[in-house]
GROMACS .gro file of C-alpha atoms in nm:
model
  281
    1UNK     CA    1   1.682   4.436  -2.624
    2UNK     CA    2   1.886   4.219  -2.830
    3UNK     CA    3   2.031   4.021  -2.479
    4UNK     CA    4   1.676   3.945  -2.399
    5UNK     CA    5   1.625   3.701  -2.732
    6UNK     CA    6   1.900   3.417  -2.621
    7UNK     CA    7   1.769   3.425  -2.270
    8UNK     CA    8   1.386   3.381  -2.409
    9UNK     CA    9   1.479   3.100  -2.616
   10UNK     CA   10   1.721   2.942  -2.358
   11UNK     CA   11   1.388   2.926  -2.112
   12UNK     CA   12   1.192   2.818  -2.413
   13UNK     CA   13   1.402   2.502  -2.501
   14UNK     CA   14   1.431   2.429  -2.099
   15UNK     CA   15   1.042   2.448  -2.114
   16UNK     CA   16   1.022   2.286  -2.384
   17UNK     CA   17   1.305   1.960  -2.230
   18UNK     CA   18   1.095   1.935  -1.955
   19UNK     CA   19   0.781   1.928  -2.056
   20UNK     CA   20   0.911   1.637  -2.315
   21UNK     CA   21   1.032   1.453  -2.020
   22UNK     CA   22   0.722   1.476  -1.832
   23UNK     CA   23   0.527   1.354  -2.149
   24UNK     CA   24   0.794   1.058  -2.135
   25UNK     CA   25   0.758   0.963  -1.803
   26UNK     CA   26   0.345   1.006  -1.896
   27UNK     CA   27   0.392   0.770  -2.201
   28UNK     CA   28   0.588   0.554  -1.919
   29UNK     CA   29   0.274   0.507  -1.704
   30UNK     CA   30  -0.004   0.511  -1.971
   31UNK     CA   31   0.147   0.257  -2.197
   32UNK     CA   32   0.113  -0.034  -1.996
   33UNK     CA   33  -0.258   0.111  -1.872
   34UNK     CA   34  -0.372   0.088  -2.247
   35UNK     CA   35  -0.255  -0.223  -2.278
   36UNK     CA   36  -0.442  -0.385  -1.995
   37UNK     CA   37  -0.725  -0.231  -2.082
   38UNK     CA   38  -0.700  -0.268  -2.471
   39UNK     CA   39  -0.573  -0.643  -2.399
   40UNK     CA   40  -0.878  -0.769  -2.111
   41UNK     CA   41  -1.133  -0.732  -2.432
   42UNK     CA   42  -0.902  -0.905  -2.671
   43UNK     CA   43  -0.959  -1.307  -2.700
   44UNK     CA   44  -0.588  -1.295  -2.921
   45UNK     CA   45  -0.436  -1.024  -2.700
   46UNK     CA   46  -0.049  -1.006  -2.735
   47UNK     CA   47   0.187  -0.799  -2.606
   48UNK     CA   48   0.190  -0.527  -2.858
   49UNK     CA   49  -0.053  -0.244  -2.771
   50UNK     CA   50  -0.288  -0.259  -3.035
   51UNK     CA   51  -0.698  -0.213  -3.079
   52UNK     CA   52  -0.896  -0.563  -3.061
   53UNK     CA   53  -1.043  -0.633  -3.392
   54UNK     CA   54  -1.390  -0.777  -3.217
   55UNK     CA   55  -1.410  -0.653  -2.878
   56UNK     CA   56  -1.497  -0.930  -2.628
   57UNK     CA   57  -1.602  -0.988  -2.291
   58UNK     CA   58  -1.457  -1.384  -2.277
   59UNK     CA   59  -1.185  -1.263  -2.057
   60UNK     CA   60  -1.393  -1.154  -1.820
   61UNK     CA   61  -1.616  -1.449  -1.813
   62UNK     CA   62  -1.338  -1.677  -1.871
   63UNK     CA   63  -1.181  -1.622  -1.519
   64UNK     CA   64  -1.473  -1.504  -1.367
   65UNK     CA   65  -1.486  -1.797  -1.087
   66UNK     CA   66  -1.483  -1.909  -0.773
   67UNK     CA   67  -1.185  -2.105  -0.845
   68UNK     CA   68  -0.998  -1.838  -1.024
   69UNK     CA   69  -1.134  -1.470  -0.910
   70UNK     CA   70  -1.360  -1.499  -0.626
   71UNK     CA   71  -1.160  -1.749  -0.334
   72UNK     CA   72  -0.813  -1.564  -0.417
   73UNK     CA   73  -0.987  -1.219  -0.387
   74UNK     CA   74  -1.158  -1.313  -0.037
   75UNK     CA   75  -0.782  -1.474   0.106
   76UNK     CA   76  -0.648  -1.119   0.010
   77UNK     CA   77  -0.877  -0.939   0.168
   78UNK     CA   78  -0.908  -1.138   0.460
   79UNK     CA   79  -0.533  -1.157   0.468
   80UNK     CA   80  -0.460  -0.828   0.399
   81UNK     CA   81  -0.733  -0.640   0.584
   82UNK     CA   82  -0.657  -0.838   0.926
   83UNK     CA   83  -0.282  -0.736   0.864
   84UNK     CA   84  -0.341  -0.337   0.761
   85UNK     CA   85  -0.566  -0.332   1.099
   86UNK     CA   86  -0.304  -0.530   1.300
   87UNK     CA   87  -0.079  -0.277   1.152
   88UNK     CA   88  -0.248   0.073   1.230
   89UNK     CA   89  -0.332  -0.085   1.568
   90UNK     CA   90   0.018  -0.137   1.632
   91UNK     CA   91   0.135   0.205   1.452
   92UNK     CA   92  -0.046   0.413   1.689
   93UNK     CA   93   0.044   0.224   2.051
   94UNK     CA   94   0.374   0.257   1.949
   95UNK     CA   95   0.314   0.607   1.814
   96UNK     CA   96   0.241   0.787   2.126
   97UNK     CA   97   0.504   0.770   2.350
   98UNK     CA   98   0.694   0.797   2.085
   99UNK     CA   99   0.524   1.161   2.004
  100UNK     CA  100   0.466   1.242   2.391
  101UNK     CA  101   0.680   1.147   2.567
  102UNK     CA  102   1.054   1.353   2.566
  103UNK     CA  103   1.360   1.147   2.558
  104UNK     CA  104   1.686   1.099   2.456
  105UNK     CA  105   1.618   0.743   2.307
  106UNK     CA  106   1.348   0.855   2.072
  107UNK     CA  107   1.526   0.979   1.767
  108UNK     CA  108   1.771   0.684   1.774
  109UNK     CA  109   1.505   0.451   1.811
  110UNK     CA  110   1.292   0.601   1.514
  111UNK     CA  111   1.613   0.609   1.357
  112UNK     CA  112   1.679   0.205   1.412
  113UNK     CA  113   1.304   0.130   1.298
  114UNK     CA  114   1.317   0.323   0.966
  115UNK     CA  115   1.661   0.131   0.926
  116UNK     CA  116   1.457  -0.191   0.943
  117UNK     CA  117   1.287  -0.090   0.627
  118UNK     CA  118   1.567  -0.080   0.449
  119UNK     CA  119   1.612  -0.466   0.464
  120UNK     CA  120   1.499  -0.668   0.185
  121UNK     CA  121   1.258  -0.934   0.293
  122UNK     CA  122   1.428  -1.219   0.067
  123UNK     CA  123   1.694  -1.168   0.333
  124UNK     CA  124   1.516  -1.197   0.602
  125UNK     CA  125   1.260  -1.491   0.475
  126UNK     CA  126   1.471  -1.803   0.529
  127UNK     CA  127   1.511  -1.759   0.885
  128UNK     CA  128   1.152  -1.639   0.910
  129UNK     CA  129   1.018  -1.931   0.717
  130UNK     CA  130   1.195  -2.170   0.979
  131UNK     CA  131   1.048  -1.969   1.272
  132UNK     CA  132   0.742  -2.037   1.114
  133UNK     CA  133   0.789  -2.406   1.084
  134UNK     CA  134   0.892  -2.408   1.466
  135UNK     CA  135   0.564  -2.236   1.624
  136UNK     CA  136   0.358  -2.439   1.361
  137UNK     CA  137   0.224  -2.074   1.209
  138UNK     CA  138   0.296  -2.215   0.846
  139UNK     CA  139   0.034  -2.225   0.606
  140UNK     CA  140  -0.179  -2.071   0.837
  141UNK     CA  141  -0.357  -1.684   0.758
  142UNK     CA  142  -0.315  -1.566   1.108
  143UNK     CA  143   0.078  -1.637   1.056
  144UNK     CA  144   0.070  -1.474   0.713
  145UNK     CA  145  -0.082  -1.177   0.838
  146UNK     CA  146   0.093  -1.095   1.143
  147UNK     CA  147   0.432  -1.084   0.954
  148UNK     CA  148   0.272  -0.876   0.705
  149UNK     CA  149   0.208  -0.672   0.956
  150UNK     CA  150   0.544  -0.689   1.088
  151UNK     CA  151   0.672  -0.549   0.766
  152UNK     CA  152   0.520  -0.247   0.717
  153UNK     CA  153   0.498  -0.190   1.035
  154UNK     CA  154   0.815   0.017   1.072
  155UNK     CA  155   0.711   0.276   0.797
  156UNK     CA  156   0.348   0.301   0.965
  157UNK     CA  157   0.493   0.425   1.290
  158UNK     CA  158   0.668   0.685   1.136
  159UNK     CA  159   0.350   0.796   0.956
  160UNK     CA  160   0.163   0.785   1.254
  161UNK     CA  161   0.397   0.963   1.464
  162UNK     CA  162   0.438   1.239   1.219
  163UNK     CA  163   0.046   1.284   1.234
  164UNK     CA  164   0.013   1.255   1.607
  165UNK     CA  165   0.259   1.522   1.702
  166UNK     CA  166   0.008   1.764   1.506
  167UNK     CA  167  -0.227   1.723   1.724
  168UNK     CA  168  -0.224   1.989   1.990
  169UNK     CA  169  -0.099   1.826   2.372
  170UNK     CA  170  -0.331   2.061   2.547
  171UNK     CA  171  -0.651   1.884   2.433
  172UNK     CA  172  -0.520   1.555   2.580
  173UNK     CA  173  -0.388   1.788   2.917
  174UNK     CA  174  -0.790   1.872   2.930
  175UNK     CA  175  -0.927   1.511   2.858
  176UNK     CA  176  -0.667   1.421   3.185
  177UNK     CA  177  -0.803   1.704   3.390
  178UNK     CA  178  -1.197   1.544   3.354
  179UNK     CA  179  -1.030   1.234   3.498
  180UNK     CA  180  -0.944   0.991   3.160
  181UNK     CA  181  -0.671   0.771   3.145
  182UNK     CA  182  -0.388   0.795   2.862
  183UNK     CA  183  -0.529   0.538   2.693
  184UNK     CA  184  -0.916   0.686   2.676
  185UNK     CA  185  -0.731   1.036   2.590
  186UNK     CA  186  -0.553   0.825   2.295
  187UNK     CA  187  -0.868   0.638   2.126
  188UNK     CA  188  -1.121   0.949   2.276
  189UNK     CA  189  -0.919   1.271   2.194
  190UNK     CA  190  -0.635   1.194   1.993
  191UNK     CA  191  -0.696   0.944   1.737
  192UNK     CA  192  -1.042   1.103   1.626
  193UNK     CA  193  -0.879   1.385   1.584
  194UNK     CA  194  -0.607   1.243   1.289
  195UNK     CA  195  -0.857   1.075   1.082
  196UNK     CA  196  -0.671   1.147   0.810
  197UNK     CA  197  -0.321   1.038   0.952
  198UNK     CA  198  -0.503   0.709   1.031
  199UNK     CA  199  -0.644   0.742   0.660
  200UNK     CA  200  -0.335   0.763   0.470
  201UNK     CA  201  -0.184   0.506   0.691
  202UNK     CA  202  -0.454   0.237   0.641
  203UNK     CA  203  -0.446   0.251   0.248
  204UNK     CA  204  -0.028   0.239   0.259
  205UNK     CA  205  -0.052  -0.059   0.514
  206UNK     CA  206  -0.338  -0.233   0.265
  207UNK     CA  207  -0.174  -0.118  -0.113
  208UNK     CA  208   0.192  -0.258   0.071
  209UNK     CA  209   0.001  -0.571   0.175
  210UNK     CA  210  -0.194  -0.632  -0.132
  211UNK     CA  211   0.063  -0.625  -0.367
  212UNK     CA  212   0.279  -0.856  -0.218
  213UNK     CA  213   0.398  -1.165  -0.358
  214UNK     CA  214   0.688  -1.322  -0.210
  215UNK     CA  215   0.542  -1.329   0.152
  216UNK     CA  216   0.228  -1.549   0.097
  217UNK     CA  217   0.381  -1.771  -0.202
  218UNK     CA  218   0.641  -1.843   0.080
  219UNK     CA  219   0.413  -1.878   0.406
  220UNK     CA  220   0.114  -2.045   0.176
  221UNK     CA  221   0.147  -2.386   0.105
  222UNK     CA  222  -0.254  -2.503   0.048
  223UNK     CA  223  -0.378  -2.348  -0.273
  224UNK     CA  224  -0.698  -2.323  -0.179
  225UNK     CA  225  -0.519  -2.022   0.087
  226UNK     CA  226  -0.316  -1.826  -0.224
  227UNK     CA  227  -0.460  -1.448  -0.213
  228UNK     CA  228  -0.454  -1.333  -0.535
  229UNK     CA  229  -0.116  -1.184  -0.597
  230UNK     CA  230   0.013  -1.558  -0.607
  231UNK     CA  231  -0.283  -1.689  -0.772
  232UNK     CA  232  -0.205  -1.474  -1.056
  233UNK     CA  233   0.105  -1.665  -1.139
  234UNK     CA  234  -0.108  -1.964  -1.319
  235UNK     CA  235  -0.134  -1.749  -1.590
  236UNK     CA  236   0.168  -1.815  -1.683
  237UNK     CA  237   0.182  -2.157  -1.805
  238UNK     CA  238   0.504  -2.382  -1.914
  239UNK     CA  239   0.753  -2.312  -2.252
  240UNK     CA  240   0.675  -1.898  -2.199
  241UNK     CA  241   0.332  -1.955  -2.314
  242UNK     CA  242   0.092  -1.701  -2.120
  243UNK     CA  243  -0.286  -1.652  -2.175
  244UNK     CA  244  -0.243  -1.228  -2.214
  245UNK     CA  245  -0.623  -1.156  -2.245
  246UNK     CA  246  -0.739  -1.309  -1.933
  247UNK     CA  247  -0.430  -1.193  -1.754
  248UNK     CA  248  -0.520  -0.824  -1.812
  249UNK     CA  249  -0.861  -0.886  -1.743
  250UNK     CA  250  -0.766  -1.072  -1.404
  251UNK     CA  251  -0.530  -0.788  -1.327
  252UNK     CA  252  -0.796  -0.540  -1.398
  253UNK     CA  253  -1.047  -0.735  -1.108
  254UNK     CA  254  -0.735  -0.733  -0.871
  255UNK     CA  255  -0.696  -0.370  -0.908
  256UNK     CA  256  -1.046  -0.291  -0.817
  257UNK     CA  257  -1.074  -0.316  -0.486
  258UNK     CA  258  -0.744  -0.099  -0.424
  259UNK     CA  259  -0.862   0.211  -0.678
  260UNK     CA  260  -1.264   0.194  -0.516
  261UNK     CA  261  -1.055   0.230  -0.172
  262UNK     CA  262  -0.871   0.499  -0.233
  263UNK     CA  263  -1.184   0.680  -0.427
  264UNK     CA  264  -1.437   0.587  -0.130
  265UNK     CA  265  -1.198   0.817   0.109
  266UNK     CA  266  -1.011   1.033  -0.099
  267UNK     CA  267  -1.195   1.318   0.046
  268UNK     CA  268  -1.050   1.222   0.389
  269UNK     CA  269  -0.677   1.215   0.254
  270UNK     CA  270  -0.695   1.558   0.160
  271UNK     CA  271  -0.951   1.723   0.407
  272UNK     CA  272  -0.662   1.836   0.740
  273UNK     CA  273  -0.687   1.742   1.074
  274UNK     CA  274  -1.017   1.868   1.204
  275UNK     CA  275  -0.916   2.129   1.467
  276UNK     CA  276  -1.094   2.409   1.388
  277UNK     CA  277  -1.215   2.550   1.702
  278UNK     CA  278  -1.041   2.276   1.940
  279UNK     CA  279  -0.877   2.490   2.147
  280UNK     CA  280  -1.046   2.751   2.146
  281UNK     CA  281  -1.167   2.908   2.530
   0.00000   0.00000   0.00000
């Protein structure tokens, strides 16, 4: 009995250091949450986390324009939701040989496009930039979207690869045997099939692509163009002087889209591939 009292309280403090870091790492996240909230209905919002005294809605109306909110939200969507579908498009051609097909070339090819990932695109955006300026795609959407595409295309393929090898080859077997081609077995059979493969791919592709800076602010030259991950960047005005309160609250309308997203198919992400009963008979 006495040897069981150090070995209680040695779990209890290792409980009790890990449940401290997790609050930490909690704090970590929350923190900068409360402040954008806290901040967006502030008119003298700083950076210390701290309750307005008057709570406002200025912020809100403040950069609530076409100018400021509504053309920058439309280029991102525009540019990011023609470059998540050029993406998942892509993902899943490239996907299925890659998942039916047996050869020795597959794994070091998978292994040479998750390699690609690992290259950081300010290395890669000089040379791009001047590619750009040769085929005349700079400054243009199209351009912008199709390398975005590029970009996370890699990852995507992986996704989608992983997905499509869970769905069962005999299905597609009995899809050939009625007489459809591999590519009516792909969109008719398999891809309906991994709804939630193509789920989870789409919002990575559009969260990747809508966060991104450095792409468009390079590849954009008109303003009126500038999604609004760049357009964000007037908020920050000359001499370090930034207007916090209608950055938060600008930040706040730029988040939206991404969280109602994930929300509207949430129930997708978490729902299985639907093959109850497939192959059954």
């Amino acid at each position: 009995m006495p040897l069981r009292l150090p070995r209680r309280s040695a779990r209890s403090r290792r409980r009790l250091a890990a449940d401290s870091a997790l609050l930490a790492v909690a704090a970590a996240f929350l923190l900068p949450l409360a402040w954008l909230v806290l901040a967006s209905v502030d008119d003298e919002a700083t950076l210390r986390v701290s309750a307005p005294g008057s709570p406002t809605l200025e912020n809100f109306s403040a950069v609530w324009t076409d100018e400021i909110t509504f053309t920058p939200m439309l280029n991102s969507l525009l540019l990011c939701g023609g470059g998540t579908v050029l993406t998942v498009v892509c993902a899943a051609l490239a996907a299925y040989p890659l998942s039916r097909f047996r050869s020795r070339m597959v794994r070091p090819y998978l292994l040479t496009v998750l390699f690609t990932t690992c290259l950081p695109i300010t290395a890669i955006m000089v040379p791009v930039y001047g590619l750009f300026v040769q085929v005349n795609l700079i400054d243009t959407m199209g351009g912008t979207a199709l390398f975005l595409a590029a970009s996370q295309l890699p990852f995507a393929i992986w996704l989608m690869k992983n997905f499509m090898d869970g769905v069962p080859v005999i299905l597609e077997e009995a899809a050939w045997t009625d007489g459809a081609s591999w590519f009516q077995g792909l969109t008719r059979v398999i891809l309906p099939l991994m709804g939630p493969g193509i789920t989870v791919v789409t919002i990575y592709s559009f969260i990747m692509m809508w966060g991104n800076f450095f792409v468009p602010f390079m590849l954009l030259l008109d303003p009126g163009q500038l999604p609004a991950s760049v357009s964000i960047f007037t908020f920050f005005g000359n001499y370090g002087q930034v207007v916090y309160g209608q950055l938060a609250a600008f930040s706040i309308l730029y988040s939206t889209p991404v969280v109602l997203l994930y929300v509207l198919i949430a129930r997708r992400m978490g729902g299985g591939f639907a093959l109850g009963g497939a192959v059954k008979g």
